[in-house]
mmCIF file of N, CA and C in Angstrom:
data_model
loop_
_atom_site.group_PDB
_atom_site.id
_atom_site.type_symbol
_atom_site.label_atom_id
_atom_site.label_comp_id
_atom_site.label_asym_id
_atom_site.label_seq_id
_atom_site.Cartn_x
_atom_site.Cartn_y
_atom_site.Cartn_z
ATOM 1 N N MET F 165 6.978 22.809 -62.365
ATOM 2 C CA MET F 165 8.320 22.211 -62.242
ATOM 3 C C MET F 165 9.233 22.871 -63.237
ATOM 4 N N ASN F 166 10.499 23.200 -62.904
ATOM 5 C CA ASN F 166 11.465 23.827 -63.644
ATOM 6 C C ASN F 166 11.895 22.887 -64.654
ATOM 7 N N SER F 167 11.397 22.828 -65.867
ATOM 8 C CA SER F 167 11.790 21.876 -66.856
ATOM 9 C C SER F 167 13.249 21.714 -67.228
ATOM 10 N N LYS F 168 13.818 22.944 -67.190
ATOM 11 C CA LYS F 168 15.299 23.175 -67.503
ATOM 12 C C LYS F 168 16.131 22.259 -66.423
ATOM 13 N N ALA F 169 15.687 22.303 -65.170
ATOM 14 C CA ALA F 169 16.581 21.584 -64.294
ATOM 15 C C ALA F 169 16.383 20.040 -64.427
ATOM 16 N N VAL F 170 15.312 19.580 -65.015
ATOM 17 C CA VAL F 170 15.114 18.208 -65.262
ATOM 18 C C VAL F 170 15.703 17.705 -66.608
ATOM 19 N N ARG F 171 15.614 18.714 -67.622
ATOM 20 C CA ARG F 171 16.082 18.416 -68.932
ATOM 21 C C ARG F 171 17.701 18.403 -69.003
ATOM 22 N N ASP F 172 18.267 19.170 -68.089
ATOM 23 C CA ASP F 172 19.702 19.343 -68.146
ATOM 24 C C ASP F 172 20.365 19.275 -66.570
ATOM 25 N N PRO F 173 20.536 18.122 -66.153
ATOM 26 C CA PRO F 173 21.079 17.953 -64.792
ATOM 27 C C PRO F 173 22.398 18.594 -64.511
ATOM 28 N N SER F 174 23.082 19.000 -65.544
ATOM 29 C CA SER F 174 24.422 19.642 -65.396
ATOM 30 C C SER F 174 24.276 21.135 -65.143
ATOM 31 N N ASP F 175 22.950 21.619 -65.285
ATOM 32 C CA ASP F 175 22.758 23.132 -65.151
ATOM 33 C C ASP F 175 22.377 23.233 -63.590
ATOM 34 N N HIS F 176 23.579 23.505 -62.730
ATOM 35 C CA HIS F 176 23.356 23.674 -61.356
ATOM 36 C C HIS F 176 22.678 24.887 -60.967
ATOM 37 N N ALA F 177 22.691 25.975 -61.686
ATOM 38 C CA ALA F 177 21.949 27.088 -61.395
ATOM 39 C C ALA F 177 20.386 26.935 -61.468
ATOM 40 N N ALA F 178 20.075 26.072 -62.439
ATOM 41 C CA ALA F 178 18.527 25.864 -62.605
ATOM 42 C C ALA F 178 18.176 24.720 -61.573
ATOM 43 N N GLN F 179 19.091 23.915 -61.120
ATOM 44 C CA GLN F 179 18.758 22.985 -60.097
ATOM 45 C C GLN F 179 18.598 23.695 -58.734
ATOM 46 N N ARG F 180 19.653 24.600 -58.542
ATOM 47 C CA ARG F 180 19.423 25.412 -57.268
ATOM 48 C C ARG F 180 18.198 26.297 -57.214
ATOM 49 N N ALA F 181 17.853 26.783 -58.261
ATOM 50 C CA ALA F 181 16.539 27.644 -58.356
ATOM 51 C C ALA F 181 15.401 26.650 -58.185
ATOM 52 N N TYR F 182 15.421 25.627 -58.696
ATOM 53 C CA TYR F 182 14.192 24.644 -58.612
ATOM 54 C C TYR F 182 14.030 24.256 -57.046
ATOM 55 N N PHE F 183 15.157 23.799 -56.418
ATOM 56 C CA PHE F 183 15.071 23.422 -55.076
ATOM 57 C C PHE F 183 14.765 24.537 -54.166
ATOM 58 N N ALA F 184 15.217 25.788 -54.415
ATOM 59 C CA ALA F 184 14.920 26.918 -53.606
ATOM 60 C C ALA F 184 13.478 27.241 -53.652
ATOM 61 N N ALA F 185 12.789 26.867 -54.793
ATOM 62 C CA ALA F 185 11.434 27.279 -55.050
ATOM 63 C C ALA F 185 10.464 26.220 -54.345
ATOM 64 N N LEU F 186 11.059 25.100 -53.992
ATOM 65 C CA LEU F 186 10.106 24.134 -53.303
ATOM 66 C C LEU F 186 9.574 24.462 -51.926
ATOM 67 N N PRO F 187 8.445 24.166 -51.591
ATOM 68 C CA PRO F 187 7.958 24.401 -50.262
ATOM 69 C C PRO F 187 8.819 23.791 -49.210
ATOM 70 N N LYS F 188 9.081 24.531 -48.050
ATOM 71 C CA LYS F 188 10.012 23.897 -46.980
ATOM 72 C C LYS F 188 9.176 23.433 -45.786
ATOM 73 N N VAL F 189 9.699 22.503 -45.095
ATOM 74 C CA VAL F 189 9.073 21.904 -44.054
ATOM 75 C C VAL F 189 9.907 22.177 -42.715
ATOM 76 N N GLU F 190 9.372 22.033 -41.573
ATOM 77 C CA GLU F 190 10.074 22.213 -40.318
ATOM 78 C C GLU F 190 10.846 20.891 -40.051
ATOM 79 N N LEU F 191 12.176 20.915 -39.963
ATOM 80 C CA LEU F 191 12.922 19.801 -39.618
ATOM 81 C C LEU F 191 13.393 19.641 -38.150
ATOM 82 N N HIS F 192 13.194 20.681 -37.416
ATOM 83 C CA HIS F 192 13.584 20.764 -36.102
ATOM 84 C C HIS F 192 12.376 21.091 -35.243
ATOM 85 N N ARG F 193 12.052 20.264 -34.358
ATOM 86 C CA ARG F 193 10.842 20.619 -33.513
ATOM 87 C C ARG F 193 11.220 20.042 -32.145
ATOM 88 N N HIS F 194 10.770 20.710 -31.050
ATOM 89 C CA HIS F 194 10.948 20.345 -29.670
ATOM 90 C C HIS F 194 9.664 19.716 -29.351
ATOM 91 N N PHE F 195 9.761 18.815 -28.369
ATOM 92 C CA PHE F 195 8.584 18.086 -27.990
ATOM 93 C C PHE F 195 7.604 19.028 -27.214
ATOM 94 N N GLU F 196 8.029 20.020 -26.606
ATOM 95 C CA GLU F 196 7.135 20.922 -25.753
ATOM 96 C C GLU F 196 5.887 21.381 -26.712
ATOM 97 N N GLY F 197 4.678 21.041 -26.291
ATOM 98 C CA GLY F 197 3.570 21.482 -27.053
ATOM 99 C C GLY F 197 3.325 20.450 -28.143
ATOM 100 N N ALA F 198 4.060 19.576 -28.559
ATOM 101 C CA ALA F 198 3.892 18.682 -29.637
ATOM 102 C C ALA F 198 3.472 17.339 -29.180
ATOM 103 N N LEU F 199 3.608 17.012 -27.803
ATOM 104 C CA LEU F 199 3.548 15.692 -27.241
ATOM 105 C C LEU F 199 3.082 15.827 -25.792
ATOM 106 N N ARG F 200 2.003 14.952 -25.507
ATOM 107 C CA ARG F 200 1.392 15.051 -24.023
ATOM 108 C C ARG F 200 2.594 14.674 -23.166
ATOM 109 N N LEU F 201 2.754 15.156 -21.908
ATOM 110 C CA LEU F 201 3.829 14.746 -20.959
ATOM 111 C C LEU F 201 3.592 13.287 -20.700
ATOM 112 N N SER F 202 2.379 12.838 -20.523
ATOM 113 C CA SER F 202 2.177 11.328 -20.125
ATOM 114 C C SER F 202 2.783 10.452 -21.183
ATOM 115 N N SER F 203 2.598 10.861 -22.469
ATOM 116 C CA SER F 203 3.202 10.216 -23.723
ATOM 117 C C SER F 203 4.694 10.165 -23.484
ATOM 118 N N LEU F 204 5.336 11.322 -23.241
ATOM 119 C CA LEU F 204 6.804 11.491 -23.193
ATOM 120 C C LEU F 204 7.323 10.576 -22.126
ATOM 121 N N VAL F 205 6.684 10.551 -20.902
ATOM 122 C CA VAL F 205 6.988 9.820 -19.774
ATOM 123 C C VAL F 205 6.922 8.223 -20.080
ATOM 124 N N GLU F 206 5.984 7.813 -20.828
ATOM 125 C CA GLU F 206 5.697 6.561 -21.158
ATOM 126 C C GLU F 206 6.857 6.021 -22.126
ATOM 127 N N ILE F 207 7.111 6.830 -23.021
ATOM 128 C CA ILE F 207 8.240 6.483 -24.001
ATOM 129 C C ILE F 207 9.517 6.417 -23.248
ATOM 130 N N ALA F 208 9.800 7.336 -22.316
ATOM 131 C CA ALA F 208 11.019 7.363 -21.610
ATOM 132 C C ALA F 208 11.222 5.998 -20.847
ATOM 133 N N ARG F 209 10.101 5.605 -20.119
ATOM 134 C CA ARG F 209 10.048 4.430 -19.379
ATOM 135 C C ARG F 209 10.242 3.159 -20.202
ATOM 136 N N THR F 210 9.585 3.184 -21.363
ATOM 137 C CA THR F 210 9.746 1.969 -22.203
ATOM 138 C C THR F 210 11.260 1.795 -22.651
ATOM 139 N N TYR F 211 12.017 2.838 -22.788
ATOM 140 C CA TYR F 211 13.374 2.813 -23.206
ATOM 141 C C TYR F 211 14.334 2.959 -22.036
ATOM 142 N N ARG F 212 13.737 2.981 -20.800
ATOM 143 C CA ARG F 212 14.555 3.035 -19.526
ATOM 144 C C ARG F 212 15.532 4.356 -19.594
ATOM 145 N N LEU F 213 14.847 5.388 -19.921
ATOM 146 C CA LEU F 213 15.541 6.718 -20.080
ATOM 147 C C LEU F 213 15.236 7.468 -18.776
ATOM 148 N N ASP F 214 16.238 8.206 -18.293
ATOM 149 C CA ASP F 214 16.046 9.145 -17.232
ATOM 150 C C ASP F 214 15.495 10.403 -17.702
ATOM 151 N N VAL F 215 14.473 10.914 -16.897
ATOM 152 C CA VAL F 215 13.799 12.120 -17.341
ATOM 153 C C VAL F 215 13.905 13.047 -16.027
ATOM 154 N N PRO F 216 13.941 14.316 -16.266
ATOM 155 C CA PRO F 216 13.998 15.263 -14.994
ATOM 156 C C PRO F 216 12.565 15.057 -14.351
ATOM 157 N N ALA F 217 12.712 15.342 -13.109
ATOM 158 C CA ALA F 217 11.281 15.201 -12.200
ATOM 159 C C ALA F 217 10.499 16.347 -12.788
ATOM 160 N N TYR F 218 9.205 16.102 -12.788
ATOM 161 C CA TYR F 218 8.223 16.995 -13.122
ATOM 162 C C TYR F 218 7.021 17.077 -12.173
#
C-alpha cells in the first residue's frame, strides 16, 4: 500500500498513483458465453421481458 496516499489524503498525485496501481476488474460483460440460454430465458419469463426468438 502506498503509505503516502494514506498519510496525506490531500496528496492527490499519491492517491492517483495508488488507485492506478490497484488490480482492475471487468465491469462490462455481455451475457453471451457467461450464462446458459435456458437461464436467460427463465429470467426473462420471470420478469415478463420480451426476448428475440431463438
